[in-house]
């Protein structure tokens, strides 16, 4: 109750809006691209990429998604509470000694090693109907999954042992966001060969970027993540997805800084002329990275206010960011004005680039101090106060 009160508009300096209609529109776009050959799942790990797993998964379920992927069991349990009959796979695998948790909540482990496969096989012994699970084959990521030799031996010598519970065979693309990278075709060739050792088992390969590699990569189930949340799946191309998250931070003070004076910590940026500076209530404690700031040596990110892009002036501090609004009419930027930090004008991939990171890290790292609002497209999110 206290946490809910403190996240109300009157107690917050910035607002985070999650556009659920756009989440669903992005997912439907990807589902249309993979249909009719492949079903489209949704990856909702890391709190649905920072958007809130329970609310976002329910919206995706209502839009037609019936298969979800999370990283760990607790995330899967959250999704199960709002999607009672969905297929929920746990990408992190079968955590040691916790098979009962998966059974209790109807979760499907993605078995990443022979050891995990054996533990799940033993857990299923004596059951009339085996509990489903996926098997992950490493075709070039070199992270999780069976080696090619392990997969071939399992398929040729022990397929009958795993057949009762094997609901999905999957691999993970390493370089799909680089469409011409030779590893994409090599992984496809390897996975096709591995599928031959597990006849009749549905397969999954395409992540967000993989969906855009073409039908051959779609297999039976595609599992997009970042594209559902508005990130650009192919960075070298124009983003085909809609922006999902928007942040608006309140101006808490407007001041003039004289030429030659430093702005912010370490005076990293020196005013080259008399400048009007607006300070907003947001900072790196809200997930806005310090590297997005500016200095005398480098430009920083730009935010958007009053129809104008405005540059960050100096460092991003814990709770505050200074903006140079000298070129914006004074009546458009005052104490209480809301500045777009992220949204339709300040794109998540552009902001991430200025922060020397990626959209995944930016979205999943958004802090807890925002007044969080969910919009279905029919409602106008309320003002801060």
CSV table of C-alpha atoms in Angstrom, one decimal:
chain,number,residue,atom,x,y,z
A,1,UNK,CA,0.0,0.0,0.0
A,2,UNK,CA,2.8,2.4,0.9
A,3,UNK,CA,4.7,1.6,-2.3
A,4,UNK,CA,1.6,2.2,-4.4
A,5,UNK,CA,1.0,5.5,-2.7
A,6,UNK,CA,4.6,6.6,-3.2
A,7,UNK,CA,4.4,5.8,-6.9
A,8,UNK,CA,1.4,8.1,-7.3
A,9,UNK,CA,1.8,11.2,-9.6
A,10,UNK,CA,2.0,13.6,-6.7
A,11,UNK,CA,5.1,11.9,-5.2
A,12,UNK,CA,7.1,11.3,-8.4
A,13,UNK,CA,9.3,13.4,-10.6
A,14,UNK,CA,8.9,11.4,-13.8
A,15,UNK,CA,6.3,9.3,-15.5
A,16,UNK,CA,6.9,6.0,-17.4
A,17,UNK,CA,4.1,5.1,-19.8
A,18,UNK,CA,3.8,1.6,-21.2
A,19,UNK,CA,1.7,1.5,-24.4
A,20,UNK,CA,0.1,-2.0,-24.3
A,21,UNK,CA,-1.7,-1.4,-27.6
A,22,UNK,CA,1.7,-1.0,-29.2
A,23,UNK,CA,3.2,-4.0,-27.5
A,24,UNK,CA,0.3,-6.1,-28.9
A,25,UNK,CA,0.6,-4.4,-32.4
A,26,UNK,CA,4.3,-5.3,-32.5
A,27,UNK,CA,3.6,-8.9,-31.5
A,28,UNK,CA,0.8,-9.2,-34.1
A,29,UNK,CA,3.1,-7.8,-36.8
A,30,UNK,CA,5.7,-10.5,-36.0
A,31,UNK,CA,3.0,-13.1,-35.8
A,32,UNK,CA,1.8,-12.1,-39.3
A,33,UNK,CA,5.4,-12.4,-40.6
A,34,UNK,CA,5.7,-16.0,-39.3
A,35,UNK,CA,2.2,-17.2,-40.1
A,36,UNK,CA,1.0,-19.6,-41.3
A,37,UNK,CA,4.0,-21.9,-41.0
A,38,UNK,CA,5.1,-20.9,-37.5
A,39,UNK,CA,3.4,-19.9,-34.3
A,40,UNK,CA,4.7,-16.7,-32.7
A,41,UNK,CA,5.6,-16.9,-29.0
A,42,UNK,CA,6.6,-13.9,-26.8
A,43,UNK,CA,9.7,-13.6,-24.6
A,44,UNK,CA,8.7,-11.9,-21.3
A,45,UNK,CA,11.8,-12.4,-19.3
A,46,UNK,CA,13.4,-9.6,-17.2
A,47,UNK,CA,9.9,-8.3,-16.1
A,48,UNK,CA,8.9,-8.3,-19.8
A,49,UNK,CA,11.9,-6.2,-20.7
A,50,UNK,CA,11.1,-3.7,-17.9
A,51,UNK,CA,7.4,-3.2,-18.9
A,52,UNK,CA,5.9,-5.3,-16.1
A,53,UNK,CA,5.6,-9.1,-16.8
A,54,UNK,CA,2.1,-9.7,-15.2
A,55,UNK,CA,0.3,-6.8,-17.1
A,56,UNK,CA,2.2,-7.2,-20.3
A,57,UNK,CA,1.9,-11.0,-20.5
A,58,UNK,CA,-1.8,-10.7,-19.9
A,59,UNK,CA,-2.1,-8.2,-22.7
A,60,UNK,CA,-0.2,-10.4,-25.1
A,61,UNK,CA,-2.3,-13.4,-24.0
A,62,UNK,CA,-5.5,-11.4,-24.8
A,63,UNK,CA,-3.9,-10.5,-28.2
A,64,UNK,CA,-3.5,-14.2,-29.0
A,65,UNK,CA,-0.1,-15.3,-27.7
A,66,UNK,CA,-0.2,-18.8,-26.1
A,67,UNK,CA,3.5,-19.6,-25.7
A,68,UNK,CA,5.9,-17.6,-23.5
A,69,UNK,CA,9.5,-17.8,-22.6
A,70,UNK,CA,11.1,-16.5,-19.4
A,71,UNK,CA,14.6,-16.9,-17.9
A,72,UNK,CA,13.9,-18.2,-14.4
A,73,UNK,CA,11.1,-20.1,-12.6
A,74,UNK,CA,9.9,-17.0,-10.6
A,75,UNK,CA,9.2,-15.2,-13.9
A,76,UNK,CA,7.4,-18.2,-15.2
A,77,UNK,CA,5.2,-18.3,-12.0
A,78,UNK,CA,4.3,-14.6,-12.5
A,79,UNK,CA,3.2,-15.3,-16.1
A,80,UNK,CA,1.3,-18.5,-15.0
A,81,UNK,CA,-0.8,-16.4,-12.6
A,82,UNK,CA,-2.3,-14.4,-15.5
A,83,UNK,CA,-2.1,-16.9,-18.3
A,84,UNK,CA,-3.5,-20.1,-16.8
A,85,UNK,CA,-3.4,-22.3,-19.9
A,86,UNK,CA,-0.3,-20.9,-21.7
A,87,UNK,CA,2.8,-22.9,-22.5
A,88,UNK,CA,5.6,-21.3,-20.5
A,89,UNK,CA,9.3,-22.3,-21.1
A,90,UNK,CA,12.1,-21.5,-18.8
A,91,UNK,CA,15.2,-20.6,-20.8
A,92,UNK,CA,17.6,-20.8,-17.9
A,93,UNK,CA,17.0,-24.6,-17.7
A,94,UNK,CA,16.1,-27.0,-15.0
A,95,UNK,CA,17.6,-25.6,-11.8
A,96,UNK,CA,19.1,-28.3,-9.7
A,97,UNK,CA,16.7,-30.2,-7.5
A,98,UNK,CA,13.7,-28.0,-8.3
A,99,UNK,CA,11.8,-30.1,-10.8
A,100,UNK,CA,8.8,-30.1,-8.4
A,101,UNK,CA,8.5,-26.3,-8.7
A,102,UNK,CA,8.2,-26.7,-12.5
A,103,UNK,CA,5.5,-29.4,-12.1
A,104,UNK,CA,3.6,-27.3,-9.5
A,105,UNK,CA,3.3,-24.3,-11.8
A,106,UNK,CA,3.1,-26.0,-15.1
A,107,UNK,CA,6.5,-24.7,-16.3
A,108,UNK,CA,8.5,-26.3,-19.1
A,109,UNK,CA,12.3,-26.3,-18.6
A,110,UNK,CA,14.6,-25.8,-21.6
A,111,UNK,CA,17.1,-28.6,-20.8
A,112,UNK,CA,20.5,-27.3,-21.6
A,113,UNK,CA,22.8,-30.2,-20.7
A,114,UNK,CA,22.8,-34.0,-20.5
A,115,UNK,CA,22.7,-33.7,-16.7
A,116,UNK,CA,19.5,-31.7,-16.8
A,117,UNK,CA,18.0,-34.1,-19.3
A,118,UNK,CA,18.7,-37.0,-17.0
A,119,UNK,CA,17.3,-35.3,-14.0
A,120,UNK,CA,14.0,-34.5,-15.9
A,121,UNK,CA,13.9,-38.1,-17.3
A,122,UNK,CA,14.1,-39.6,-13.8
A,123,UNK,CA,11.5,-37.1,-12.5
A,124,UNK,CA,9.1,-38.4,-15.2
A,125,UNK,CA,9.7,-42.1,-14.6
A,126,UNK,CA,6.4,-44.0,-13.8
A,127,UNK,CA,4.2,-41.2,-15.0
A,128,UNK,CA,1.4,-42.1,-17.3
A,129,UNK,CA,1.8,-38.7,-19.1
A,130,UNK,CA,5.3,-37.2,-19.1
A,131,UNK,CA,5.7,-33.5,-18.2
A,132,UNK,CA,6.9,-31.6,-21.3
A,133,UNK,CA,10.3,-29.9,-21.7
A,134,UNK,CA,12.5,-28.5,-24.5
A,135,UNK,CA,16.0,-29.4,-25.4
A,136,UNK,CA,18.5,-26.7,-26.4
A,137,UNK,CA,21.2,-27.5,-28.9
A,138,UNK,CA,24.2,-25.1,-29.1
A,139,UNK,CA,24.8,-24.4,-32.8
A,140,UNK,CA,27.3,-21.6,-32.4
A,141,UNK,CA,26.4,-19.3,-29.5
A,142,UNK,CA,28.8,-21.2,-27.1
A,143,UNK,CA,26.7,-20.3,-24.0
A,144,UNK,CA,24.0,-22.9,-23.0
A,145,UNK,CA,22.9,-26.1,-24.7
A,146,UNK,CA,24.1,-29.5,-25.8
A,147,UNK,CA,27.1,-29.7,-28.1
A,148,UNK,CA,26.5,-31.0,-31.6
A,149,UNK,CA,28.1,-34.3,-30.7
A,150,UNK,CA,26.0,-34.7,-27.6
A,151,UNK,CA,22.8,-33.9,-29.5
A,152,UNK,CA,23.6,-36.3,-32.3
A,153,UNK,CA,24.4,-39.1,-29.8
A,154,UNK,CA,21.2,-38.4,-27.8
A,155,UNK,CA,19.1,-38.4,-30.9
A,156,UNK,CA,20.6,-41.6,-32.5
A,157,UNK,CA,21.0,-43.7,-29.3
A,158,UNK,CA,18.6,-42.4,-26.7
A,159,UNK,CA,15.7,-40.7,-28.6
A,160,UNK,CA,13.2,-43.1,-27.1
A,161,UNK,CA,14.3,-42.0,-23.6
A,162,UNK,CA,13.5,-38.3,-24.2
A,163,UNK,CA,10.7,-38.7,-26.8
A,164,UNK,CA,7.9,-39.0,-24.1
A,165,UNK,CA,8.6,-35.5,-22.7
A,166,UNK,CA,10.3,-33.7,-25.6
A,167,UNK,CA,7.9,-30.9,-26.8
A,168,UNK,CA,10.4,-28.6,-28.5
A,169,UNK,CA,13.9,-28.6,-29.9
A,170,UNK,CA,15.6,-25.2,-30.0
A,171,UNK,CA,18.7,-23.3,-30.6
A,172,UNK,CA,19.7,-19.6,-30.3
A,173,UNK,CA,21.1,-17.4,-33.1
A,174,UNK,CA,24.3,-15.5,-32.2
A,175,UNK,CA,24.5,-12.9,-34.9
A,176,UNK,CA,20.9,-12.5,-36.3
A,177,UNK,CA,21.0,-8.8,-36.0
A,178,UNK,CA,23.7,-8.8,-38.7
A,179,UNK,CA,21.8,-10.4,-41.6
A,180,UNK,CA,24.8,-11.1,-43.7
A,181,UNK,CA,26.9,-12.6,-41.0
A,182,UNK,CA,28.1,-16.1,-42.1
A,183,UNK,CA,27.3,-17.6,-38.7
A,184,UNK,CA,23.6,-17.3,-39.4
A,185,UNK,CA,23.7,-19.7,-42.4
A,186,UNK,CA,26.1,-22.0,-40.6
A,187,UNK,CA,23.8,-22.2,-37.5
A,188,UNK,CA,20.8,-22.9,-39.8
A,189,UNK,CA,22.7,-25.7,-41.5
A,190,UNK,CA,23.8,-27.2,-38.2
A,191,UNK,CA,20.3,-27.0,-36.7
A,192,UNK,CA,18.6,-28.6,-39.7
A,193,UNK,CA,21.0,-31.5,-39.4
A,194,UNK,CA,20.3,-31.9,-35.7
A,195,UNK,CA,16.5,-31.9,-36.3
A,196,UNK,CA,17.0,-35.0,-38.3
A,197,UNK,CA,18.0,-36.9,-35.2
A,198,UNK,CA,14.7,-35.9,-33.4
A,199,UNK,CA,11.9,-36.7,-36.0
A,200,UNK,CA,8.5,-35.2,-35.4
A,201,UNK,CA,9.7,-32.7,-32.7
A,202,UNK,CA,8.7,-29.0,-33.2
A,203,UNK,CA,11.6,-26.7,-33.5
A,204,UNK,CA,12.4,-23.1,-32.6
A,205,UNK,CA,15.3,-20.9,-33.8
A,206,UNK,CA,14.2,-17.3,-34.6
A,207,UNK,CA,14.6,-14.6,-32.0
A,208,UNK,CA,13.5,-11.0,-32.9
A,209,UNK,CA,16.2,-10.5,-35.5
A,210,UNK,CA,15.8,-14.1,-36.7
A,211,UNK,CA,12.2,-13.4,-37.7
A,212,UNK,CA,13.5,-10.9,-40.3
A,213,UNK,CA,16.1,-13.4,-41.7
A,214,UNK,CA,13.3,-15.2,-43.6
A,215,UNK,CA,10.9,-18.1,-43.5
A,216,UNK,CA,13.7,-20.7,-43.3
A,217,UNK,CA,14.6,-19.5,-39.8
A,218,UNK,CA,11.0,-19.4,-38.5
A,219,UNK,CA,10.7,-23.2,-38.0
A,220,UNK,CA,7.6,-24.1,-35.9
A,221,UNK,CA,7.8,-21.5,-33.2
A,222,UNK,CA,9.4,-18.0,-33.4
A,223,UNK,CA,10.2,-16.4,-30.1
A,224,UNK,CA,10.8,-12.6,-30.4
A,225,UNK,CA,11.8,-10.5,-27.5
A,226,UNK,CA,13.1,-7.0,-28.0
A,227,UNK,CA,11.1,-6.3,-31.1
A,228,UNK,CA,7.9,-6.8,-29.1
A,229,UNK,CA,9.0,-3.9,-26.9
A,230,UNK,CA,9.9,-1.5,-29.7
A,231,UNK,CA,13.6,-2.2,-30.0
A,232,UNK,CA,15.0,-2.3,-33.5
A,233,UNK,CA,15.7,-6.0,-34.4
A,234,UNK,CA,18.0,-5.0,-37.3
A,235,UNK,CA,20.0,-2.0,-36.2
A,236,UNK,CA,21.3,-1.2,-39.7
A,237,UNK,CA,17.7,-0.7,-41.0
A,238,UNK,CA,14.9,1.6,-40.1
A,239,UNK,CA,13.0,0.3,-37.1
A,240,UNK,CA,9.8,-1.4,-38.2
A,241,UNK,CA,8.4,-1.6,-34.6
A,242,UNK,CA,6.4,0.9,-32.6
A,243,UNK,CA,7.9,2.6,-29.5
A,244,UNK,CA,6.4,1.0,-26.4
A,245,UNK,CA,7.8,2.8,-23.5
A,246,UNK,CA,7.8,6.6,-23.0
A,247,UNK,CA,9.3,8.6,-20.2
A,248,UNK,CA,8.4,12.2,-19.3
A,249,UNK,CA,10.3,14.0,-16.6
A,250,UNK,CA,9.3,17.2,-14.8
A,251,UNK,CA,11.3,20.4,-15.0
A,252,UNK,CA,12.1,21.4,-11.4
A,253,UNK,CA,14.1,24.5,-12.1
A,254,UNK,CA,15.1,26.8,-15.0
A,255,UNK,CA,18.2,29.0,-14.6
A,256,UNK,CA,20.6,31.1,-16.7
A,257,UNK,CA,24.3,30.1,-16.8
A,258,UNK,CA,26.8,32.7,-17.9
A,259,UNK,CA,29.4,32.1,-20.6
A,260,UNK,CA,32.5,30.3,-19.3
A,261,UNK,CA,30.8,28.7,-16.3
A,262,UNK,CA,30.7,24.9,-15.8
A,263,UNK,CA,27.5,22.9,-15.6
A,264,UNK,CA,27.1,19.9,-13.2
A,265,UNK,CA,29.6,17.6,-11.6
A,266,UNK,CA,33.2,18.2,-12.4
A,267,UNK,CA,32.1,21.2,-14.6
A,268,UNK,CA,32.5,18.8,-17.5
A,269,UNK,CA,30.6,21.1,-19.9
A,270,UNK,CA,31.4,24.8,-20.1
A,271,UNK,CA,28.8,27.2,-21.4
A,272,UNK,CA,30.1,28.7,-24.6
A,273,UNK,CA,27.5,31.6,-24.3
A,274,UNK,CA,24.9,32.7,-21.8
A,275,UNK,CA,22.6,29.7,-21.7
A,276,UNK,CA,19.2,28.8,-20.4
A,277,UNK,CA,19.3,25.5,-18.5
A,278,UNK,CA,16.4,23.4,-17.5
A,279,UNK,CA,16.9,20.8,-14.8
A,280,UNK,CA,14.7,17.7,-14.8
A,281,UNK,CA,13.9,15.2,-12.1
A,282,UNK,CA,15.5,12.1,-13.4
A,283,UNK,CA,18.9,10.5,-13.4
A,284,UNK,CA,20.9,7.4,-13.4
A,285,UNK,CA,18.9,6.1,-10.4
A,286,UNK,CA,16.1,5.9,-12.9
A,287,UNK,CA,18.1,3.9,-15.4
A,288,UNK,CA,19.3,6.8,-17.5
A,289,UNK,CA,23.0,6.0,-18.0
A,290,UNK,CA,25.7,8.5,-17.1
A,291,UNK,CA,27.4,8.0,-20.5
A,292,UNK,CA,24.5,9.7,-22.2
A,293,UNK,CA,25.7,13.0,-20.8
A,294,UNK,CA,27.9,15.6,-22.5
A,295,UNK,CA,31.2,17.3,-21.9
A,296,UNK,CA,33.5,19.8,-23.7
A,297,UNK,CA,34.9,16.8,-25.5
A,298,UNK,CA,31.7,15.0,-26.6
A,299,UNK,CA,28.1,15.6,-27.4
A,300,UNK,CA,25.5,13.8,-25.4
A,301,UNK,CA,21.9,12.6,-26.0
A,302,UNK,CA,19.0,14.9,-26.8
A,303,UNK,CA,15.6,15.0,-25.2
A,304,UNK,CA,12.4,16.6,-26.6
A,305,UNK,CA,10.3,19.5,-25.3
A,306,UNK,CA,8.0,22.1,-26.8
A,307,UNK,CA,8.6,20.7,-30.3
A,308,UNK,CA,12.4,21.0,-30.0
A,309,UNK,CA,15.2,18.6,-29.4
A,310,UNK,CA,17.4,19.8,-26.5
A,311,UNK,CA,20.9,18.6,-25.7
A,312,UNK,CA,22.0,17.2,-22.3
A,313,UNK,CA,24.2,19.8,-20.6
A,314,UNK,CA,26.9,18.1,-18.6
A,315,UNK,CA,26.8,14.8,-16.7
A,316,UNK,CA,23.8,12.7,-15.8
A,317,UNK,CA,23.7,12.7,-12.0
A,318,UNK,CA,21.8,10.3,-9.7
A,319,UNK,CA,18.5,12.3,-9.6
A,320,UNK,CA,18.9,15.2,-12.0
A,321,UNK,CA,19.8,16.0,-15.6
A,322,UNK,CA,20.5,19.5,-17.0
A,323,UNK,CA,19.3,20.4,-20.5
A,324,UNK,CA,20.3,23.4,-22.7
A,325,UNK,CA,16.9,25.0,-23.7
A,326,UNK,CA,18.4,28.3,-24.8
A,327,UNK,CA,16.8,28.0,-28.3
A,328,UNK,CA,13.4,27.0,-27.0
A,329,UNK,CA,10.8,29.8,-26.5
A,330,UNK,CA,10.8,30.6,-22.8
A,331,UNK,CA,7.0,30.0,-22.4
A,332,UNK,CA,7.4,26.4,-23.6
A,333,UNK,CA,9.9,25.4,-20.8
A,334,UNK,CA,9.0,26.4,-17.3
A,335,UNK,CA,9.0,24.8,-13.9
A,336,UNK,CA,6.5,21.9,-14.1
A,337,UNK,CA,6.9,21.3,-17.8
A,338,UNK,CA,7.3,17.7,-18.9
A,339,UNK,CA,10.2,16.7,-21.1
A,340,UNK,CA,10.2,13.6,-23.3
A,341,UNK,CA,13.2,11.5,-22.2
A,342,UNK,CA,12.1,8.5,-24.2
A,343,UNK,CA,9.2,7.9,-26.6
A,344,UNK,CA,8.1,8.7,-30.1
A,345,UNK,CA,10.8,11.4,-30.6
A,346,UNK,CA,13.6,10.1,-28.4
A,347,UNK,CA,13.8,6.6,-29.7
A,348,UNK,CA,15.1,3.8,-27.3
A,349,UNK,CA,17.8,2.7,-29.7
A,350,UNK,CA,19.1,6.3,-30.2
A,351,UNK,CA,19.2,7.0,-26.5
A,352,UNK,CA,21.0,3.6,-25.9
A,353,UNK,CA,23.5,4.5,-28.5
A,354,UNK,CA,24.4,7.8,-26.8
A,355,UNK,CA,24.8,5.8,-23.6
A,356,UNK,CA,27.1,3.3,-25.3
A,357,UNK,CA,24.7,0.5,-24.6
A,358,UNK,CA,21.8,-1.3,-26.2
A,359,UNK,CA,18.0,-1.0,-26.0
A,360,UNK,CA,17.8,-4.3,-24.0
A,361,UNK,CA,19.9,-2.9,-21.1
A,362,UNK,CA,18.1,0.5,-21.1
A,363,UNK,CA,14.6,-1.0,-20.9
A,364,UNK,CA,15.4,-3.7,-18.4
A,365,UNK,CA,17.2,-1.2,-16.2
A,366,UNK,CA,14.5,1.4,-15.8
A,367,UNK,CA,14.2,2.3,-12.1
A,368,UNK,CA,11.3,2.0,-9.7
A,369,UNK,CA,10.8,5.7,-9.0
A,370,UNK,CA,8.6,6.4,-12.0
A,371,UNK,CA,4.9,7.0,-11.8
A,372,UNK,CA,4.0,4.0,-14.0
A,373,UNK,CA,1.0,4.2,-16.3
A,374,UNK,CA,-0.4,1.6,-18.7
A,375,UNK,CA,-2.2,2.8,-21.8
A,376,UNK,CA,-4.3,0.7,-24.2
A,377,UNK,CA,-4.5,3.4,-26.8
A,378,UNK,CA,-8.0,4.5,-25.9
A,379,UNK,CA,-7.0,6.4,-22.7
A,380,UNK,CA,-4.8,9.5,-22.4
A,381,UNK,CA,-2.3,8.9,-19.6
A,382,UNK,CA,-2.8,11.4,-16.8
A,383,UNK,CA,-0.5,14.3,-16.1
A,384,UNK,CA,1.9,14.2,-13.2
A,385,UNK,CA,-0.3,16.4,-11.0
